[in-house]
mmCIF file of C-alpha atoms and ligand atoms in Angstrom:
data_model
loop_
_atom_site.group_PDB
_atom_site.id
_atom_site.type_symbol
_atom_site.label_atom_id
_atom_site.label_comp_id
_atom_site.label_asym_id
_atom_site.label_seq_id
_atom_site.Cartn_x
_atom_site.Cartn_y
_atom_site.Cartn_z
ATOM 1 C CA UNK A 125 185.981 40.275 157.027
ATOM 2 C CA UNK A 126 185.014 44.054 156.957
ATOM 3 C CA UNK A 127 186.831 46.030 154.928
ATOM 4 C CA UNK A 128 187.923 48.774 157.737
ATOM 5 C CA UNK A 129 190.381 47.404 161.340
ATOM 6 C CA UNK A 130 189.812 49.272 164.278
ATOM 7 C CA UNK A 131 193.467 48.921 165.754
ATOM 8 C CA UNK A 132 194.568 50.468 168.822
ATOM 9 C CA UNK A 133 196.997 50.619 171.866
ATOM 10 C CA UNK A 134 195.365 51.635 175.115
ATOM 11 C CA UNK A 135 196.308 51.052 178.563
ATOM 12 C CA UNK A 136 194.471 50.532 181.594
ATOM 13 C CA UNK A 137 194.772 50.291 185.087
ATOM 14 C CA UNK A 138 196.364 52.992 187.204
ATOM 15 C CA UNK A 139 196.575 56.905 184.952
ATOM 16 C CA UNK A 140 196.432 60.538 185.237
ATOM 17 C CA UNK A 141 193.300 61.655 184.892
ATOM 18 C CA UNK A 142 192.035 65.795 184.760
ATOM 19 C CA UNK A 143 194.796 65.897 187.210
ATOM 20 C CA UNK A 144 193.983 63.092 189.716
ATOM 21 C CA UNK A 145 195.689 59.679 189.910
ATOM 22 C CA UNK A 146 192.247 57.485 188.898
ATOM 23 C CA UNK A 147 192.273 53.488 188.292
ATOM 24 C CA UNK A 148 190.661 53.054 184.632
ATOM 25 C CA UNK A 149 189.211 49.955 184.059
ATOM 26 C CA UNK A 150 188.737 50.471 180.259
ATOM 27 C CA UNK A 151 191.572 52.417 178.793
ATOM 28 C CA UNK A 152 190.280 56.182 177.276
ATOM 29 C CA UNK A 153 191.364 54.737 173.886
ATOM 30 C CA UNK A 154 189.827 51.245 174.156
ATOM 31 C CA UNK A 155 186.808 53.299 174.673
ATOM 32 C CA UNK A 156 186.976 55.426 171.739
ATOM 33 C CA UNK A 157 187.807 52.097 169.549
ATOM 34 C CA UNK A 158 184.856 50.807 170.657
ATOM 35 C CA UNK A 159 182.480 53.382 169.229
ATOM 36 C CA UNK A 160 184.150 53.486 165.939
ATOM 37 C CA UNK A 161 183.881 49.850 165.435
ATOM 38 C CA UNK A 162 180.227 49.982 166.734
ATOM 39 C CA UNK A 163 179.387 52.974 163.807
ATOM 40 C CA UNK A 164 181.542 51.509 161.370
ATOM 41 C CA UNK A 165 181.022 48.120 161.862
ATOM 42 C CA UNK A 166 184.828 47.755 161.154
ATOM 43 C CA UNK A 167 186.967 44.291 162.637
ATOM 44 C CA UNK A 168 188.911 45.682 166.040
ATOM 45 C CA UNK A 169 192.262 44.618 166.755
ATOM 46 C CA UNK A 170 194.295 45.352 169.846
ATOM 47 C CA UNK A 171 198.098 46.103 170.173
ATOM 48 C CA UNK A 172 199.324 44.633 173.379
ATOM 49 C CA UNK A 173 203.306 44.352 174.223
ATOM 50 C CA UNK A 174 204.924 40.930 175.439
ATOM 51 C CA UNK A 175 205.779 42.763 178.009
ATOM 52 C CA UNK A 176 203.165 45.348 179.202
ATOM 53 C CA UNK A 177 203.822 48.464 181.109
ATOM 54 C CA UNK A 178 203.430 48.411 184.999
ATOM 55 C CA UNK A 179 199.734 48.906 186.613
ATOM 56 C CA UNK A 180 201.225 51.843 188.680
ATOM 57 C CA UNK A 181 201.071 55.135 186.598
ATOM 58 C CA UNK A 182 204.835 56.396 188.118
ATOM 59 C CA UNK A 183 206.307 52.682 186.880
ATOM 60 C CA UNK A 184 204.431 52.970 183.355
ATOM 61 C CA UNK A 185 205.973 56.660 183.518
ATOM 62 C CA UNK A 186 209.237 55.300 183.426
ATOM 63 C CA UNK A 187 209.109 52.580 181.683
ATOM 64 C CA UNK A 188 207.247 54.229 178.457
ATOM 65 C CA UNK A 189 209.697 56.749 178.644
ATOM 66 C CA UNK A 190 213.052 55.031 178.532
ATOM 67 C CA UNK A 191 211.539 52.882 175.375
ATOM 68 C CA UNK A 192 211.024 56.145 174.055
ATOM 69 C CA UNK A 193 214.164 57.819 174.625
ATOM 70 C CA UNK A 194 216.026 54.245 173.211
ATOM 71 C CA UNK A 195 214.013 54.521 170.056
ATOM 72 C CA UNK A 196 212.569 50.729 171.201
ATOM 73 C CA UNK A 197 210.118 48.730 169.384
ATOM 74 C CA UNK A 198 209.056 46.691 171.901
ATOM 75 C CA UNK A 199 207.772 43.209 171.167
ATOM 76 C CA UNK A 200 203.935 42.628 170.325
ATOM 77 C CA UNK A 201 201.960 39.597 171.196
ATOM 78 C CA UNK A 202 200.808 39.230 167.573
ATOM 79 C CA UNK A 203 199.709 40.673 164.515
ATOM 80 C CA UNK A 204 196.286 40.626 162.397
ATOM 81 C CA UNK A 205 197.653 38.057 159.792
ATOM 82 C CA UNK A 206 197.464 40.229 156.978
ATOM 83 C CA UNK A 207 195.841 43.910 156.200
ATOM 84 C CA UNK A 208 195.091 42.947 152.676
ATOM 85 C CA UNK A 209 191.129 43.299 153.028
ATOM 86 C CA UNK A 210 191.316 46.592 154.028
ATOM 87 C CA UNK A 211 191.014 49.923 152.866
ATOM 88 C CA UNK A 212 190.576 51.740 155.683
ATOM 89 C CA UNK A 213 192.352 51.662 158.939
ATOM 90 C CA UNK A 214 191.235 53.520 162.045
ATOM 91 C CA UNK A 215 194.566 54.057 164.156
ATOM 92 C CA UNK A 216 193.975 54.733 167.901
ATOM 93 C CA UNK A 217 196.747 55.311 170.796
ATOM 94 C CA UNK A 218 197.272 57.573 173.546
ATOM 95 C CA UNK A 219 199.699 60.523 173.177
ATOM 96 C CA UNK A 220 202.898 59.395 174.822
ATOM 97 C CA UNK A 221 205.046 63.094 175.047
ATOM 98 C CA UNK A 222 204.235 64.331 171.884
ATOM 99 C CA UNK A 223 203.819 60.533 169.755
ATOM 100 C CA UNK A 224 202.260 57.297 169.765
ATOM 101 C CA UNK A 225 204.049 54.780 172.842
ATOM 102 C CA UNK A 226 206.815 52.796 170.849
ATOM 103 C CA UNK A 227 204.500 49.634 170.479
ATOM 104 C CA UNK A 228 202.387 51.528 167.825
ATOM 105 C CA UNK A 229 206.048 52.299 166.186
ATOM 106 C CA UNK A 230 206.544 48.153 166.162
ATOM 107 C CA UNK A 231 203.112 47.704 164.437
ATOM 108 C CA UNK A 232 203.538 50.236 161.782
ATOM 109 C CA UNK A 233 206.727 48.979 160.824
ATOM 110 C CA UNK A 234 205.438 45.481 160.511
ATOM 111 C CA UNK A 235 203.334 45.503 157.525
ATOM 112 C CA UNK A 236 203.043 47.522 153.506
ATOM 113 C CA UNK A 237 201.047 50.623 153.721
ATOM 114 C CA UNK A 238 200.723 51.174 150.105
ATOM 115 C CA UNK A 239 196.705 51.580 149.294
ATOM 116 C CA UNK A 240 195.798 52.121 152.741
ATOM 117 C CA UNK A 241 194.151 54.842 154.717
ATOM 118 C CA UNK A 242 194.635 55.720 158.118
ATOM 119 C CA UNK A 243 192.489 57.265 159.888
ATOM 120 C CA UNK A 244 194.506 58.760 162.945
ATOM 121 C CA UNK A 245 193.174 59.102 166.421
ATOM 122 C CA UNK A 246 194.437 59.613 170.030
ATOM 123 C CA UNK A 247 193.028 60.288 173.867
ATOM 124 C CA UNK A 248 195.234 63.042 175.678
ATOM 125 C CA UNK A 249 195.697 65.286 178.696
ATOM 126 C CA UNK A 250 196.347 68.080 176.645
ATOM 127 C CA UNK A 251 199.515 67.943 173.800
ATOM 128 C CA UNK A 252 196.488 66.482 171.491
ATOM 129 C CA UNK A 253 197.579 64.703 168.451
ATOM 130 C CA UNK A 254 201.309 66.222 169.392
ATOM 131 C CA UNK A 255 203.447 65.438 166.558
ATOM 132 C CA UNK A 256 201.655 61.996 166.008
ATOM 133 C CA UNK A 257 200.336 62.122 162.566
ATOM 134 C CA UNK A 258 203.873 63.483 161.375
ATOM 135 C CA UNK A 259 205.347 60.403 162.778
ATOM 136 C CA UNK A 260 202.542 58.137 161.251
ATOM 137 C CA UNK A 261 203.500 59.580 157.659
ATOM 138 C CA UNK A 262 206.862 59.128 157.797
ATOM 139 C CA UNK A 263 206.326 55.225 158.823
ATOM 140 C CA UNK A 264 203.924 54.323 156.020
ATOM 141 C CA UNK A 265 204.754 56.981 153.355
ATOM 142 C CA UNK A 266 203.180 55.093 150.882
ATOM 143 C CA UNK A 267 199.916 55.445 153.456
ATOM 144 C CA UNK A 268 196.813 58.223 153.021
ATOM 145 C CA UNK A 269 197.119 59.856 156.057
ATOM 146 C CA UNK A 270 194.082 61.680 156.553
ATOM 147 C CA UNK A 271 193.533 64.199 159.530
ATOM 148 C CA UNK A 272 193.086 63.536 162.902
ATOM 149 C CA UNK A 273 190.867 63.399 165.843
ATOM 150 C CA UNK A 274 191.910 64.084 169.432
ATOM 151 C CA UNK A 275 190.068 63.332 172.398
ATOM 152 C CA UNK A 276 190.479 64.853 176.064
ATOM 153 C CA UNK A 277 191.010 61.233 177.967
ATOM 154 C CA UNK A 278 188.631 62.108 180.793
ATOM 155 C CA UNK A 279 185.763 62.972 177.852
ATOM 156 C CA UNK A 280 185.808 59.735 175.808
ATOM 157 C CA UNK A 281 182.524 58.959 177.215
ATOM 158 C CA UNK A 282 180.858 62.036 175.852
ATOM 159 C CA UNK A 283 182.709 61.771 172.642
ATOM 160 C CA UNK A 284 180.097 59.896 170.564
ATOM 161 C CA UNK A 285 178.857 62.391 168.282
ATOM 162 C CA UNK A 286 182.240 64.274 167.572
ATOM 163 C CA UNK A 287 183.561 60.462 166.296
ATOM 164 C CA UNK A 288 180.373 60.150 164.703
ATOM 165 C CA UNK A 289 181.680 63.645 162.806
ATOM 166 C CA UNK A 290 185.058 62.339 162.333
ATOM 167 C CA UNK A 291 184.282 59.386 160.655
HETATM 168 C C1 LIG B 507 203.583 56.736 179.537
HETATM 169 C C2 LIG B 507 202.279 58.170 179.620
HETATM 170 C C3 LIG B 507 202.834 59.353 179.012
HETATM 171 C C4 LIG B 507 202.001 60.162 178.668
HETATM 172 N N1 LIG B 507 202.599 61.734 178.193
HETATM 173 C C5 LIG B 507 201.181 62.427 177.436
HETATM 174 C C6 LIG B 507 201.837 63.944 177.232
HETATM 175 O O1 LIG B 507 202.968 64.316 176.862
HETATM 176 N N2 LIG B 507 200.788 64.727 177.090
HETATM 177 C C7 LIG B 507 199.399 64.531 177.097
HETATM 178 O O2 LIG B 507 198.626 65.618 176.402
HETATM 179 N N3 LIG B 507 198.936 63.189 177.800
HETATM 180 C C8 LIG B 507 199.829 61.965 178.048
HETATM 181 N N4 LIG B 507 199.893 61.461 178.778
HETATM 182 C C9 LIG B 507 198.086 60.662 179.244
HETATM 183 C C10 LIG B 507 197.565 60.057 178.162
HETATM 184 O O3 LIG B 507 198.257 60.276 176.565
HETATM 185 C C11 LIG B 507 195.975 59.736 178.427
HETATM 186 O O4 LIG B 507 195.687 59.747 179.849
HETATM 187 C C12 LIG B 507 195.116 59.264 177.477
HETATM 188 O O5 LIG B 507 193.747 58.546 177.682
HETATM 189 C C13 LIG B 507 195.737 57.350 177.997
HETATM 190 O O6 LIG B 507 194.915 56.510 177.305
HETATM 191 P P1 LIG B 507 194.434 55.228 177.538
HETATM 192 O O7 LIG B 507 193.992 55.050 178.698
HETATM 193 O O8 LIG B 507 193.587 54.462 176.467
HETATM 194 O O9 LIG B 507 195.850 54.152 177.378
HETATM 195 C C14 LIG B 507 200.680 60.212 179.279
HETATM 196 C C15 LIG B 507 200.452 59.021 179.787
HETATM 197 C C16 LIG B 507 201.134 58.200 180.323
HETATM 198 C C17 LIG B 507 200.840 56.671 180.815
#
């Protein structure tokens, strides 16, 4: 087991990129997560909801917004057995209305964070990290939360150098 872990949430399918609806084979955040994994040799874990959001963009927006408005904690398909061996957790997610998808809240509340360093990264369409770093700090008060990295969704494939510098 590596002592670093990349944990991420990402949704492929229909998305809005640079002003247009596009179908993504792999989600933007998943591409960044893969680059971090390659650069660091970290283990990789994808956060998946039991009931995933729709492939259709507008339907997904409605579902995700409803979850955020009622402060939901969507059930997850699974978790890493333990975080015990990991010192550094790279935590990735798309920006959903200035914060993380609610499934990431479910994930963070599942574990104890004492002694862990969280390095947050997000992909977005203009809102950057939003208030997500503040939200991570309040969900994981015992973790050391480092400076975040925000990458525009349409630029992820060109972002390797920026990612390397941030790592
Ligand atoms: C439900 C939903 C809400 C979103 N809200 C925002 C937002 O408030 N601000 C923003 O900059 N981008 C927003 N986006 C765009 C995503 O953050 C962006 O496309 C991201 O790269 C998607 O990552 P993924 O492909 O890994 O899921 C939203 C996308 C979705 C699907």
